[in-house]
Short mmCIF file of C-alpha atoms in Angstrom, two decimals:
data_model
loop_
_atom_site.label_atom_id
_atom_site.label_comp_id
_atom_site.label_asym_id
_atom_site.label_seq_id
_atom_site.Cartn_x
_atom_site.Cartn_y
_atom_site.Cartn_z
CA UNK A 789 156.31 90.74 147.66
CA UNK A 790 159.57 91.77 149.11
CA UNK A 791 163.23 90.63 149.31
CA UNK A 792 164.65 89.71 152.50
CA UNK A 793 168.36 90.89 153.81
CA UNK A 794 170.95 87.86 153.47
CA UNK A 795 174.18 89.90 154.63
CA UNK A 796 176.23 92.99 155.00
CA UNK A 797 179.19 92.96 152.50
CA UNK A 798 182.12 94.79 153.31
CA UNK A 799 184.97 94.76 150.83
CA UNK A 800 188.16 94.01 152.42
CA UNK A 801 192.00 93.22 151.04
CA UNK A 802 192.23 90.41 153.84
CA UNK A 803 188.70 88.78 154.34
CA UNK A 804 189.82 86.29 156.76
CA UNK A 805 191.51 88.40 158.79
CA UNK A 806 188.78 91.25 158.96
CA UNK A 807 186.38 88.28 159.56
CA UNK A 808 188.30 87.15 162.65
CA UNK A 809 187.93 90.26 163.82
CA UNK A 810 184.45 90.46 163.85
CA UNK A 811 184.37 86.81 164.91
CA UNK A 812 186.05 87.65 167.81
CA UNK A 813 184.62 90.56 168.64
CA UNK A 814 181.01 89.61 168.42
CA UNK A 815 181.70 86.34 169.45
CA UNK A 816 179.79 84.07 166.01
CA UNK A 817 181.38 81.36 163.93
CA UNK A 818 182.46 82.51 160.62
CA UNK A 819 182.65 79.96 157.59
CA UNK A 820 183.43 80.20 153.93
CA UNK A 821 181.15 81.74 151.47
CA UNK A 822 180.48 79.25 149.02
CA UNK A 823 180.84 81.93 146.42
CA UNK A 824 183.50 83.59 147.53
CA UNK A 825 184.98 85.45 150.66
CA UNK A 826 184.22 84.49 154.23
CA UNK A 827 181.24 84.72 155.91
CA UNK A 828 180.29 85.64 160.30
CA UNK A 829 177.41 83.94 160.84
CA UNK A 830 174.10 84.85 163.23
CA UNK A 831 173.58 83.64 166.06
CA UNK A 832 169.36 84.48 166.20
CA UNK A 833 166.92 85.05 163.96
CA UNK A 834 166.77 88.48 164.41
CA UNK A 835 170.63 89.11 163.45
CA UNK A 836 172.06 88.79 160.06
CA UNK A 837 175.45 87.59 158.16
CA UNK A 838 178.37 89.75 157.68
CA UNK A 839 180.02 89.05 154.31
CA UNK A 840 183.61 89.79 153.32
CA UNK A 841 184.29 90.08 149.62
CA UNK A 842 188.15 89.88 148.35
CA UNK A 843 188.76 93.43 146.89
CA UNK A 844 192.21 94.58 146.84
CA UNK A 845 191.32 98.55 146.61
CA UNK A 846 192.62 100.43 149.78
CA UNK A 847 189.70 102.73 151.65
CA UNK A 848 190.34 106.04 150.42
CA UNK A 849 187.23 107.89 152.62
CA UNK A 850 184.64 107.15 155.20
CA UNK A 851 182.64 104.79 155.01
CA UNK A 852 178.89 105.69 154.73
CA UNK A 853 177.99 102.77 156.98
CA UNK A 854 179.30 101.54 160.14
CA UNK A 855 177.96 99.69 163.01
CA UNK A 856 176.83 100.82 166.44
CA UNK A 857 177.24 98.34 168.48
CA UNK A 858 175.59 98.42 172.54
CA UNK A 859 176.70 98.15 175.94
CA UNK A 860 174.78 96.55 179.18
CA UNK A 861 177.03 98.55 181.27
CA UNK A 862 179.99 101.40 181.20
CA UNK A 863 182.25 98.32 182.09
CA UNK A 864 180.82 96.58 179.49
CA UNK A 865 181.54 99.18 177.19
CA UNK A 866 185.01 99.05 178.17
CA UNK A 867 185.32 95.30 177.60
CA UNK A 868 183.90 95.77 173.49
CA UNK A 869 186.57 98.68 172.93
CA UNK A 870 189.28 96.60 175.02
CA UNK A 871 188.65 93.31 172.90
CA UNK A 872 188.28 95.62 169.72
CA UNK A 873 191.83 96.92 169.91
CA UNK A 874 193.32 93.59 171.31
CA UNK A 875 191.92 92.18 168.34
CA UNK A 876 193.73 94.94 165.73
CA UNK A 877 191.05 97.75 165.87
CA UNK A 878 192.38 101.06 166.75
CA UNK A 879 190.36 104.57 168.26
CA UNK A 880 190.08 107.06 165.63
CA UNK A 881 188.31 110.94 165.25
CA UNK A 882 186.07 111.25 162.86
CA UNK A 883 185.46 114.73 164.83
CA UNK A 884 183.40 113.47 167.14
CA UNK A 885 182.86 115.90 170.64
CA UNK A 886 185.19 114.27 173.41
CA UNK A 887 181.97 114.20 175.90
CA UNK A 888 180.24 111.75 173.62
CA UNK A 889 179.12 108.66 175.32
CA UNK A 890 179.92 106.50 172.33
CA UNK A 891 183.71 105.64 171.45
CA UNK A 892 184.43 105.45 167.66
CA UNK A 893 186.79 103.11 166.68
CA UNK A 894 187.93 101.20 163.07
CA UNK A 895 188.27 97.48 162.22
CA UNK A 896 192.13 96.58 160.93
CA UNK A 897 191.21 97.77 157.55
CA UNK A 898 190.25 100.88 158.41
CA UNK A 899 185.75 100.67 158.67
CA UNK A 900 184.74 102.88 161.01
CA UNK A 901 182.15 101.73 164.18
CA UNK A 902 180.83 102.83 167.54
CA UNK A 903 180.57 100.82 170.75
CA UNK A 904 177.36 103.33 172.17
CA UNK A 905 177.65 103.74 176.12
CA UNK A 906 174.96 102.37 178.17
CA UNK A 907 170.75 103.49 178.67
CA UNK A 908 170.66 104.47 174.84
CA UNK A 909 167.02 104.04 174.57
CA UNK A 910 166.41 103.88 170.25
CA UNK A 911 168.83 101.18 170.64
CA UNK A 912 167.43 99.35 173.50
CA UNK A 913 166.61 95.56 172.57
CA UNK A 914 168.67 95.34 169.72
CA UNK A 915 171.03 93.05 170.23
CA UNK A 916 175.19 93.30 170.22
CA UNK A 917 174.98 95.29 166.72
CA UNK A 918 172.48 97.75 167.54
CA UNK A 919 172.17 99.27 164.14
CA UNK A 920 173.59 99.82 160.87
CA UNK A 921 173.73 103.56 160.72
CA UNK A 922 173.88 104.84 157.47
CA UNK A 923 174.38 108.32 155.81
CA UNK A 924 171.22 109.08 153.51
CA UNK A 925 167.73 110.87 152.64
CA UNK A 926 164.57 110.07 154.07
CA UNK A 927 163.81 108.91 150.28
CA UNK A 928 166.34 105.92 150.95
CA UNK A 929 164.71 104.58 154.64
CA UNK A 930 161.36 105.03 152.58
CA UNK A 931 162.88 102.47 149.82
CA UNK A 932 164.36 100.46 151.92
CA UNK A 933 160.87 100.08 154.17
CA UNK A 934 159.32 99.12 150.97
CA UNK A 935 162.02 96.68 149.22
CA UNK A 936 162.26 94.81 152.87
CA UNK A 937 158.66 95.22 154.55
CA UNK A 938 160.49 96.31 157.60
CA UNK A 939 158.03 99.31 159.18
CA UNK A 940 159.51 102.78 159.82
CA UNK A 941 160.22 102.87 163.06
CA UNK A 942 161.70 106.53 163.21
CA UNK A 943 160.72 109.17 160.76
CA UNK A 944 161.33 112.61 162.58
CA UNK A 945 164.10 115.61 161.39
CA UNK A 946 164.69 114.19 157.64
CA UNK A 947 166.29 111.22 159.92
CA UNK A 948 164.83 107.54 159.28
CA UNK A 949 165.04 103.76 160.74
CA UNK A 950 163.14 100.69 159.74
CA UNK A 951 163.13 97.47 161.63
CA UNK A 952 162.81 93.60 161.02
CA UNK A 953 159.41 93.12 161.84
CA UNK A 954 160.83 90.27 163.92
CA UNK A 955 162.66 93.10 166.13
CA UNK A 956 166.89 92.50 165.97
CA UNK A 957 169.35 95.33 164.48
CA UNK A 958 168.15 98.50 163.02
CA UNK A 959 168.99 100.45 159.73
CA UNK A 960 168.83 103.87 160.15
CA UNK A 961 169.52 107.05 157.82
CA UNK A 962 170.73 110.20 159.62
CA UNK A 963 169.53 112.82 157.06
CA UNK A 964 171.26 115.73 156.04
CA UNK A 965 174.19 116.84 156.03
CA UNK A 966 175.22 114.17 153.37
CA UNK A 967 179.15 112.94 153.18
CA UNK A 968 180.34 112.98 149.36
CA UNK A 969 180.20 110.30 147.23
CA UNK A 970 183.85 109.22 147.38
CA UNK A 971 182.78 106.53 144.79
CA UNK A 972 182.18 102.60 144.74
CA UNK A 973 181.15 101.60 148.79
CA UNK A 974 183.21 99.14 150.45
CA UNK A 975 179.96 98.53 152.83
CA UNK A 976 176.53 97.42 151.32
CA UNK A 977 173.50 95.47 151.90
CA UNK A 978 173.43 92.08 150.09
CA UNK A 979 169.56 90.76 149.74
CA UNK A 980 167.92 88.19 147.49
CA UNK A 981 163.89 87.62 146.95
CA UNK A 982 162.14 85.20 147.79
CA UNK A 983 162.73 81.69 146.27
CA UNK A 984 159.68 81.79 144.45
CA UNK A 985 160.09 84.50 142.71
CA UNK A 986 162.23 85.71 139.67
CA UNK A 987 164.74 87.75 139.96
CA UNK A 988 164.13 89.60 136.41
CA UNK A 989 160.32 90.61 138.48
CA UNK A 990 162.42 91.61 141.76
CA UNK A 991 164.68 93.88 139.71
CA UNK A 992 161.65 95.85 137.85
CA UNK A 993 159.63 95.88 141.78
CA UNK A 994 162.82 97.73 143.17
CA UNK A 995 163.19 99.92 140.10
CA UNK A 996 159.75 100.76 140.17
CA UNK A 997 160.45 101.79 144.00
CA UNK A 998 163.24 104.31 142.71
CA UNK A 999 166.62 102.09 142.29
CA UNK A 1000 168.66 101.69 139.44
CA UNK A 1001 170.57 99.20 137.83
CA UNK A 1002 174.08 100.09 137.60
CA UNK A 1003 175.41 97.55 134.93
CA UNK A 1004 172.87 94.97 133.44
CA UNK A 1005 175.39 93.05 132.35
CA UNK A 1006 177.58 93.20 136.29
CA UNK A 1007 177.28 90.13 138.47
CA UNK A 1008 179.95 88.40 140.58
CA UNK A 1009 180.61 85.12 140.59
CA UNK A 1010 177.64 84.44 143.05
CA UNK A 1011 175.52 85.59 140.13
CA UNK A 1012 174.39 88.63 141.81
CA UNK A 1013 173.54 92.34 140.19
CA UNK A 1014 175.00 95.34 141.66
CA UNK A 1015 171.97 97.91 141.69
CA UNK A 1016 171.64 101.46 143.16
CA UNK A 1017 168.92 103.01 146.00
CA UNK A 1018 167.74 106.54 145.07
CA UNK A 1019 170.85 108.29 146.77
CA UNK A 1020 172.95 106.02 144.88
CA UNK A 1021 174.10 103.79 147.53
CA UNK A 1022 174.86 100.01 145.81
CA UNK A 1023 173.97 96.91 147.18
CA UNK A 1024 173.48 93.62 145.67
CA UNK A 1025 170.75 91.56 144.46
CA UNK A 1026 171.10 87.76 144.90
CA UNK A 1027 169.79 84.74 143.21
CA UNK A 1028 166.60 83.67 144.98
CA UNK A 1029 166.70 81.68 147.77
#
């Protein structure tokens, strides 16, 4: 038994306009969430949604997510961070080292994300978004393996990274040293269980695999619980489906 991934939910002040963003730089359809927000659609199987929920708090620190997204080419690379900023993204340093072959850059609102040079092998085969990189223990990628069914497909140097079995974007975990805890995340994994099965069971599986409820009485208006992995990190647990 195991839930599957529906989406990646960023918070953002102006959903449509961070969603046209992403629209346009990835180059997928996005369409209202029924619930609420706006929604960029996959265009495989192997890809996923990426949700933007109406929250009017400003980003106060970095994000402990971002996307890495892959190039074919150097001049391909420079076409993603060309579109990026012609679209309202902007270069920033995060302190990255100048000879990097990655460029980090930020959506209009501010969420950071690298366009990774060409011949990057652990991303090779991925797809546009090559992974969600994420800052947490080896714990977490363990959790995650578990409350997905995606394998480990790194798990070297307190670093981890699981896979759809289906192949597509990776999540990976960089391992220490940890960024603080600047509070709620405005990026977070949004995953439901299987129709058949009850959400009440799905909540006590992923407790038993070490997450945490944060409020038992929290949902949104798509009737989803906010719950915690075992660094802390929220994400939400849909109706099934």
């Amino acid at each position: 038994m195991t839930a599957h991934l529906f989406a990646i939910t960023f918070d953002a002040r102006q959903p449509l306009r961070l969603a046209g963003f992403w629209s346009g730089l990835l180059g997928r359809q996005m369409v209202d969430d029924p619930h609420d927000g706006v929604l960029v659609l996959p265009t495989t199987d192997t890809e996923f949604r990426i949700r933007f929920a109406p929250n009017e708090r400003p980003k106060v620190v970095q994000n402990r997510m971002h996307f890495d997204l892959t190039s074919s080419s150097l001049e391909d690379q420079r076409r993603s961070v060309a579109r990026a900023l012609e679209l309202g993204g902007q270069h920033i340093d995060i302190g990255q080292d100048p000879a990097d072959d990655h460029v980090v850059l930020a959506d209009p609102e501010g969420n950071e994300f690298d366009v990774i040079g060409p011949g990057n092998n652990f991303l090779a085969g991925c797809g546009p978004i090559g992974a969600l990189a994420c800052d947490g223990s080896p714990k977490v990628g363990y959790f995650w393996s578990a409350a997905l069914g995606w394998p480990l497909v790194w798990d070297q140097d307190e670093e981890t990274a699981i896979q759809s079995p289906q192949g597509g974007t990776k999540i990976s975990w960089g391992g220490p040293p940890y960024m603080p805890n600047g509070g709620r995340d405005r990026v977070r994994l949004d995953i439901a269980p299987a129709a058949d099965v009850d959400r009440r069971a799905e909540i006590d599986r992923l407790v038993s695999l070490g997450a945490t409820v944060v409020d038992a009485d929290q949902s949104d208006a798509g009737g989803r619980v906010l719950m915690a992995d075992p660094d802390g990190g929220e994400f939400w647990l849909r109706t099934p489906r």
